[in-house]
Coordinates of C-alpha atoms in Angstrom, one line a residue:
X209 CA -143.9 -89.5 112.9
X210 CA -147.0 -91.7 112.5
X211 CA -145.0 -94.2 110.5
X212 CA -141.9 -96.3 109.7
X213 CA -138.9 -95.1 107.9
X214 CA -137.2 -97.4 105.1
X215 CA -134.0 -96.5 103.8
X216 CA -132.7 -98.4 100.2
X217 CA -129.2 -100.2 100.1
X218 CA -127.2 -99.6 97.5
X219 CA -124.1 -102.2 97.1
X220 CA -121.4 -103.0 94.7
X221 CA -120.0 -106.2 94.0
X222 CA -121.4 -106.9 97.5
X223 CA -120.0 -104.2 99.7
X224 CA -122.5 -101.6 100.9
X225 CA -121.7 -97.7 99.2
X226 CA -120.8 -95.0 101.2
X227 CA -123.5 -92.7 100.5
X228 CA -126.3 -95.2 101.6
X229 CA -124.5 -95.3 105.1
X230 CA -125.1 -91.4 105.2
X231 CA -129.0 -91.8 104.2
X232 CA -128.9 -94.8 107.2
X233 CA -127.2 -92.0 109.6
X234 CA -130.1 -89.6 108.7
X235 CA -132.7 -91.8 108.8
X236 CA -131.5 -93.2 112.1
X237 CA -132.3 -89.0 113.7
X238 CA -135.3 -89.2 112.2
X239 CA -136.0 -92.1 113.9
X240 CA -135.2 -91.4 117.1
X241 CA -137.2 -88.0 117.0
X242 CA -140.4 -89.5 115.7
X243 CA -140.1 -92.9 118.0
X244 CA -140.3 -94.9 114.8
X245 CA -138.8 -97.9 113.6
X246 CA -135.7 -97.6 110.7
X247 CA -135.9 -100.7 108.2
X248 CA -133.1 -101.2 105.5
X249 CA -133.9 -103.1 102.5
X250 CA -130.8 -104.5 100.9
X251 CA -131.1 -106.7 97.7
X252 CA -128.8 -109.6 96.0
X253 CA -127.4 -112.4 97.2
X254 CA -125.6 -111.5 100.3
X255 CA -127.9 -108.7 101.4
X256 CA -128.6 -110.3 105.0
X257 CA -125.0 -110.5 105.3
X258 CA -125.4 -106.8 106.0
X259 CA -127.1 -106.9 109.2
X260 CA -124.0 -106.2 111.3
X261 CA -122.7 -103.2 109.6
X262 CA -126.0 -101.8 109.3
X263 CA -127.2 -102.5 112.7
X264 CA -124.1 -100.6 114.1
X265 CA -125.4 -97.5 112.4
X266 CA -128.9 -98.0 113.7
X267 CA -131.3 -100.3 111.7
X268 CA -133.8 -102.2 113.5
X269 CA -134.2 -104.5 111.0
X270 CA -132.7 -105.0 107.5
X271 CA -135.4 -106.2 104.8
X272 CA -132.9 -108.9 103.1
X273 CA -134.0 -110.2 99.4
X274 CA -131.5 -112.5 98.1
X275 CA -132.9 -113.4 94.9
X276 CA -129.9 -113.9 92.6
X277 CA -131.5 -111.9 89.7
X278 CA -131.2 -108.4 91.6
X279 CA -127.2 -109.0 92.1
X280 CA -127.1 -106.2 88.9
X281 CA -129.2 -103.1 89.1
X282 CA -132.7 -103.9 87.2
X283 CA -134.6 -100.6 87.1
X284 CA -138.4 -102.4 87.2
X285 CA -137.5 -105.3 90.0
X286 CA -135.7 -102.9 92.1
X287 CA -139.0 -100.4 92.0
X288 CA -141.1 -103.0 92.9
X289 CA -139.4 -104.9 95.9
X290 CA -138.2 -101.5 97.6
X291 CA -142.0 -100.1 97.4
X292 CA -143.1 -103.8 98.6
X293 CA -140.8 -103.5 101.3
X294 CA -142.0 -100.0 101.6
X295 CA -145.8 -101.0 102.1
X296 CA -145.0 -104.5 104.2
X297 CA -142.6 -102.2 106.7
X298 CA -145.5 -99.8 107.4
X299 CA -143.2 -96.6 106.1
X300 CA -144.2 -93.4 106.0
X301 CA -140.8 -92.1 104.7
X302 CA -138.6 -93.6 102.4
X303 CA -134.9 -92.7 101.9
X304 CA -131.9 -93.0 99.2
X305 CA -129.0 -91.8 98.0
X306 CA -129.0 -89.3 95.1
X307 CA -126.3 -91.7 93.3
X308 CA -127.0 -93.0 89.7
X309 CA -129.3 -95.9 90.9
X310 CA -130.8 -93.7 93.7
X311 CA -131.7 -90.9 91.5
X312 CA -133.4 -93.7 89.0
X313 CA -134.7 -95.9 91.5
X314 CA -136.8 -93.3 94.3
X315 CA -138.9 -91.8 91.5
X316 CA -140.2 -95.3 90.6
X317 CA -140.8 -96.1 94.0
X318 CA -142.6 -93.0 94.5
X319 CA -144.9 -93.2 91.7
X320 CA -146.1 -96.9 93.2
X321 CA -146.5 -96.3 96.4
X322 CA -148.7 -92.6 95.0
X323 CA -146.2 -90.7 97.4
X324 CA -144.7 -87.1 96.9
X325 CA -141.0 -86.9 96.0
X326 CA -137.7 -84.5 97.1
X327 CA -135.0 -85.4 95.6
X328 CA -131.2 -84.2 96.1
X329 CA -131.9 -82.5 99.7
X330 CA -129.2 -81.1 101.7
X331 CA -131.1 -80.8 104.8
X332 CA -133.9 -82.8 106.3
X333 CA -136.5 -82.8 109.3
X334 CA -139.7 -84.5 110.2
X335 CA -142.8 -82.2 109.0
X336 CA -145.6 -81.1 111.6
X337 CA -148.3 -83.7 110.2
X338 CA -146.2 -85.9 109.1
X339 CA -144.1 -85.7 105.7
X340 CA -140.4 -84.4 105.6
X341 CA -139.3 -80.2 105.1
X342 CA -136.5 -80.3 103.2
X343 CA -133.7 -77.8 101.4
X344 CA -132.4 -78.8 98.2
X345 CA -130.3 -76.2 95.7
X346 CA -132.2 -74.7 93.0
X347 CA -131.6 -72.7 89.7
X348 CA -127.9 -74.3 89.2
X349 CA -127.3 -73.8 92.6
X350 CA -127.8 -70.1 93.0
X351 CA -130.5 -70.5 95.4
X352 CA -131.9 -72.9 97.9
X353 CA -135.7 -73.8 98.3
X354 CA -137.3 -74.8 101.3
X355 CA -139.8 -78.0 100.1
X356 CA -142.0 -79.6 102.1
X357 CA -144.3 -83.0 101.6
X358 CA -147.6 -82.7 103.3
X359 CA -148.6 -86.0 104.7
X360 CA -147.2 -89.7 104.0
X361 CA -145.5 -91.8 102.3
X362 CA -143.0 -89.3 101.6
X363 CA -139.6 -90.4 99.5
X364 CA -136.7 -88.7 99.1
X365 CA -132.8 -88.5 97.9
X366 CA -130.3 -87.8 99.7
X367 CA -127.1 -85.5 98.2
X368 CA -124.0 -87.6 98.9
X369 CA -121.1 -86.4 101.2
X370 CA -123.8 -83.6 102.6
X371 CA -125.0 -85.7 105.2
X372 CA -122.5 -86.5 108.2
X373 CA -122.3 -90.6 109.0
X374 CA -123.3 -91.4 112.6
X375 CA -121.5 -92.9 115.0
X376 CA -121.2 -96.8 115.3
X377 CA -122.4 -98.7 118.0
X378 CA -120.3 -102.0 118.0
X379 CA -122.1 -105.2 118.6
X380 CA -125.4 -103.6 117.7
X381 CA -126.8 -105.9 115.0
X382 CA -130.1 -105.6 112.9
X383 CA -132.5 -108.2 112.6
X384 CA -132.9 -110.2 109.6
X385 CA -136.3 -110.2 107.3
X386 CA -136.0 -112.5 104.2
X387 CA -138.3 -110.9 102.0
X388 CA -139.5 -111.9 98.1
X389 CA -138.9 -110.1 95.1
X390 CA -141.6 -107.7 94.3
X391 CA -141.7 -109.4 90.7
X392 CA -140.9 -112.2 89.3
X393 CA -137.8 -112.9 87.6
X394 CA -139.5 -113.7 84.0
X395 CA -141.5 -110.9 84.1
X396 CA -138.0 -108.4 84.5
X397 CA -138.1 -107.0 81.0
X398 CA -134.8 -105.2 81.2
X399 CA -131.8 -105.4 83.3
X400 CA -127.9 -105.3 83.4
X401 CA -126.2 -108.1 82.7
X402 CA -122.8 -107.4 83.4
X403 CA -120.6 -104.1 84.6
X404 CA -117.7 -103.4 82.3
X405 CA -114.6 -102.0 84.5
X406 CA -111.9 -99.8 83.5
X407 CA -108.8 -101.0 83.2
X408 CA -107.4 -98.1 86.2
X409 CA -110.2 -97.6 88.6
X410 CA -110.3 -94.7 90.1
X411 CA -112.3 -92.8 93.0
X412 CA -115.7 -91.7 92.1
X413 CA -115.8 -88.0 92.1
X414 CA -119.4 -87.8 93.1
X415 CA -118.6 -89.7 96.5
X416 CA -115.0 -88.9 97.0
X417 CA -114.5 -86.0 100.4
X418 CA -111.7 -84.5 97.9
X419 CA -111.7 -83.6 94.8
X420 CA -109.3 -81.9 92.5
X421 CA -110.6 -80.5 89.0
X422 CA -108.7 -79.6 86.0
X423 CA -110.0 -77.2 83.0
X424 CA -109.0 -75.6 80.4
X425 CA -106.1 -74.1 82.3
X426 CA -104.1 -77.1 81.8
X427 CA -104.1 -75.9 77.8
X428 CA -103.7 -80.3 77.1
X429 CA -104.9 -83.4 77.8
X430 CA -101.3 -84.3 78.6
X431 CA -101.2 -81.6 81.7
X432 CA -103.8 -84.0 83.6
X433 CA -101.2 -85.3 84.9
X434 CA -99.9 -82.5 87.2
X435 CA -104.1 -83.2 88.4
X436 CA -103.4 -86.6 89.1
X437 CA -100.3 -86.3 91.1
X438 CA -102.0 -83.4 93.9
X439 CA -105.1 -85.9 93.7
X440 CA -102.8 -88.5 94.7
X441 CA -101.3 -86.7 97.2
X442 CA -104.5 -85.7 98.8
X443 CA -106.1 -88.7 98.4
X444 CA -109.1 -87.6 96.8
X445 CA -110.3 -88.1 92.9
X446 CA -109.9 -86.5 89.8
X447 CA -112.4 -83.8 88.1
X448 CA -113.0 -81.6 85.1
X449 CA -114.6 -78.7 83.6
X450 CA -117.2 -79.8 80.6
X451 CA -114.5 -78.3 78.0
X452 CA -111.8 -80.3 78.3
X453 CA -114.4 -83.5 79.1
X454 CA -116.0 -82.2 75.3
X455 CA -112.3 -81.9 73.5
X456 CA -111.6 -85.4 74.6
X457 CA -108.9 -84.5 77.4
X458 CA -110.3 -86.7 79.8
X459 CA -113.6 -89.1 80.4
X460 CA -117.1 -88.3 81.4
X461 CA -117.2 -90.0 83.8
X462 CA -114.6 -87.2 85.5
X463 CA -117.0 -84.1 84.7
X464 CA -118.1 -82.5 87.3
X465 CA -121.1 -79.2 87.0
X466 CA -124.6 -79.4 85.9
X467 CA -124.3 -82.0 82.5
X468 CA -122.5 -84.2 84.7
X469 CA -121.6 -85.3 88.5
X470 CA -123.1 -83.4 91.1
X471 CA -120.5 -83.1 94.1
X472 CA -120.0 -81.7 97.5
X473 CA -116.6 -83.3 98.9
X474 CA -115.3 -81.9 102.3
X475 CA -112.6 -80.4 99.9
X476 CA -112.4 -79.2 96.4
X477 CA -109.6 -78.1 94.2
X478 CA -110.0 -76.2 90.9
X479 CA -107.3 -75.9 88.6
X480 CA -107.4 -73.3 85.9
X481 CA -111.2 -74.0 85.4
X482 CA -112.8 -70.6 84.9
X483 CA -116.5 -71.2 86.7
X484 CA -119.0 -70.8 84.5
X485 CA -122.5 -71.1 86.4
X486 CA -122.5 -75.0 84.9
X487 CA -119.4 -75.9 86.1
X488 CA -120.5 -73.9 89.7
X489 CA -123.8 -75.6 89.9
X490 CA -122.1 -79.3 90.4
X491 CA -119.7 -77.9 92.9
X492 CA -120.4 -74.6 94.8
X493 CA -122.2 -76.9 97.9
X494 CA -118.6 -78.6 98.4
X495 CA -117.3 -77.4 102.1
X496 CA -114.4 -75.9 101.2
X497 CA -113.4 -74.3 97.9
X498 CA -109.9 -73.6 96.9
X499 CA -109.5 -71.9 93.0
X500 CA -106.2 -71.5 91.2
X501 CA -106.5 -69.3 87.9
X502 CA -104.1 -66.8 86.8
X503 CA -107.2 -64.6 86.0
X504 CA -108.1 -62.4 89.3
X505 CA -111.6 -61.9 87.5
X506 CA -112.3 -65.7 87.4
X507 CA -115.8 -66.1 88.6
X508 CA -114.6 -68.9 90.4
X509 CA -113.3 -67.1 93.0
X510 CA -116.5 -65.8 94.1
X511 CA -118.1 -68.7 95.2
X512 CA -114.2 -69.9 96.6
X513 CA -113.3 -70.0 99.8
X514 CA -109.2 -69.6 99.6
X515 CA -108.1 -68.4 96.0
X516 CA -104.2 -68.5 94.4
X517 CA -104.1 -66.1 91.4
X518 CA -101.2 -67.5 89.7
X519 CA -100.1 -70.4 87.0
X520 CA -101.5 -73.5 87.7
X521 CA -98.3 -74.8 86.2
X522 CA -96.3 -72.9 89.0
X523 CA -98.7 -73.3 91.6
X524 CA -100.1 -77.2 91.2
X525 CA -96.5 -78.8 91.4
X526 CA -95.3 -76.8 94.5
X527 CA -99.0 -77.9 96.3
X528 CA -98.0 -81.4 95.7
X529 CA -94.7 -81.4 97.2
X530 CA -95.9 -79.7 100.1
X531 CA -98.7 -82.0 100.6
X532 CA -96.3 -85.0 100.1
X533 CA -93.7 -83.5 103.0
X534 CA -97.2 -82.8 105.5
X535 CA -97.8 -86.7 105.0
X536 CA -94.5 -88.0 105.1

């Protein structure tokens, strides 16, 4: 590799998220094939306080810019200071997670720094001249492309919970590189202000290793709750199909398939949710796929990898309590 490789580190309410210690992990193989040097550019207040955890996991250095104004996610400063960062650390790829931010951010980034783009990749290598190969899912999921950039800067995001996290290496701690804003505060025409909580919060499905997905199955918004308690148990978060998320059964913010989170947990559970290709497209790259629909036809169960044709209403409860006696 005939450059540097920058990875982007996103945080929330100071602590650094999961997924961008996965992109680190990556970046830190690419690394050591090309002989390069792996950068992390963390920004807020706080963001040299990092150094340790992100050291452990293989920076070299961490690109620290602790300008109060970028505590909150601002879409234009952000894009500036990461493709500043990007330029000053000599990198010829730059890496992300495919979260919210990371999905908004690495396309700004890219068009700055005039680089190509891959975005929600589930497997990545060095290119022969440079560049990254990549595979990313296609068409809903029911096919996978090989892409390539040709040539650097290259940028890409990275799907979360595809991507294994390396090993730490205790006592390994990355240098510190106070770096500006790549625009001045004033000249930030929009940004967040403040992040409104939920009164429960509860795991994000999109980074959670389990998941467990209700649908229409569950005939009522009331039946969730037979969801919650096997999530519970497993300690993973709680899903839906788009039609209960559209009848008002449960938040948005729980949908999983193609209009809504993207995920690929270590384990996921689908309860009386049919699979349509929507609902299969934000799901079918999760490890392993258990269905439960009292339907043996249930396209679902093609793309599963254990099925239960039965009612949910028999089935979930009795999962639970087994689950509950395996952990006690």
């Amino acid at each position: 590799m005939t450059g540097n490789i920058l990875v982007f580190i996103e945080r929330r309410e100071g602590d650094v998220k999961r997924p961008a210690l996965e992109a680190l992990s990556v970046a830190r193989r690419l690394a050591e094939a090309g002989g390069a040097r792996l950068d992390a550019v963390a920004l807020g207040s706080g963001a040299a306080e990092t150094a340790g955890k992100l050291g452990a996991l293989g920076a070299d250095r961490v690109l620290a810019c602790e300008a109060g104004f970028l505590d909150l996610y601002a879409p234009e400063a952000y894009a500036a200071t990461v493709a500043a960062a990007a330029k000053s650390a000599d990198a010829a790829v730059v890496l992300a997670a495919a979260t919210s931010m990371g999905r908004d951010l690495a396309p700004r980034v890219a068009a700055k720094l005039g680089a190509g783009m891959l975005s929600e990749v589930v497997e990545l290598e060095p290119g022969a001249n440079g560049g990254l190969v990549a595979k990313r899912p296609v068409y809903s999921g029911k096919a996978v492309a090989r892409v390539s950039i040709a040539g650097t800067p290259a940028v890409a995001t990275l799907r979360p919970n595809v991507f294994p996290m390396g090993e730490e290496q205790p006592g390994r701690a990355a240098e510190v590189v106070e770096i500006e804003p790549g625009i001045p505060e004033d000249r930030v025409r929009a940004r967040v202000v403040r992040l409104e909580k939920a009164a429960e919060q509860e795991l994000d499905v999109a980074e959670a290793s389990i998941v467990v997905s209700g649908g229409r199955g569950l005939k009522g918004p009331e039946n969730f709750a037979l969801i919650r308690e096997l999530a519970s148990a497993l300690g993973g978060a709680v899903g839906a199909s788009r039609a209960v998320v559209d009848a008002g059964w449960i938040a948005h913010a729980h949908q999983v398939g193609q209009t809504g989170k993207v995920v690929s947990p270590d384990l996921y559970v689908a309860c009386g949710i049919s699979g349509a290709i929507q609902h299969l497209a934000g799901m079918s790259s999760s490890k392993v796929i258990v269905a439960i629909n009292k339907d043996p036809e249930a396209p679902i169960f093609k793309v599963a990898s254990y099925g239960i044709v039965g009612d949910l209403f028999d089935v979930v409860p009795k999962l639970t309590e087994e689950v509950r006696k395996l952990k006690a």
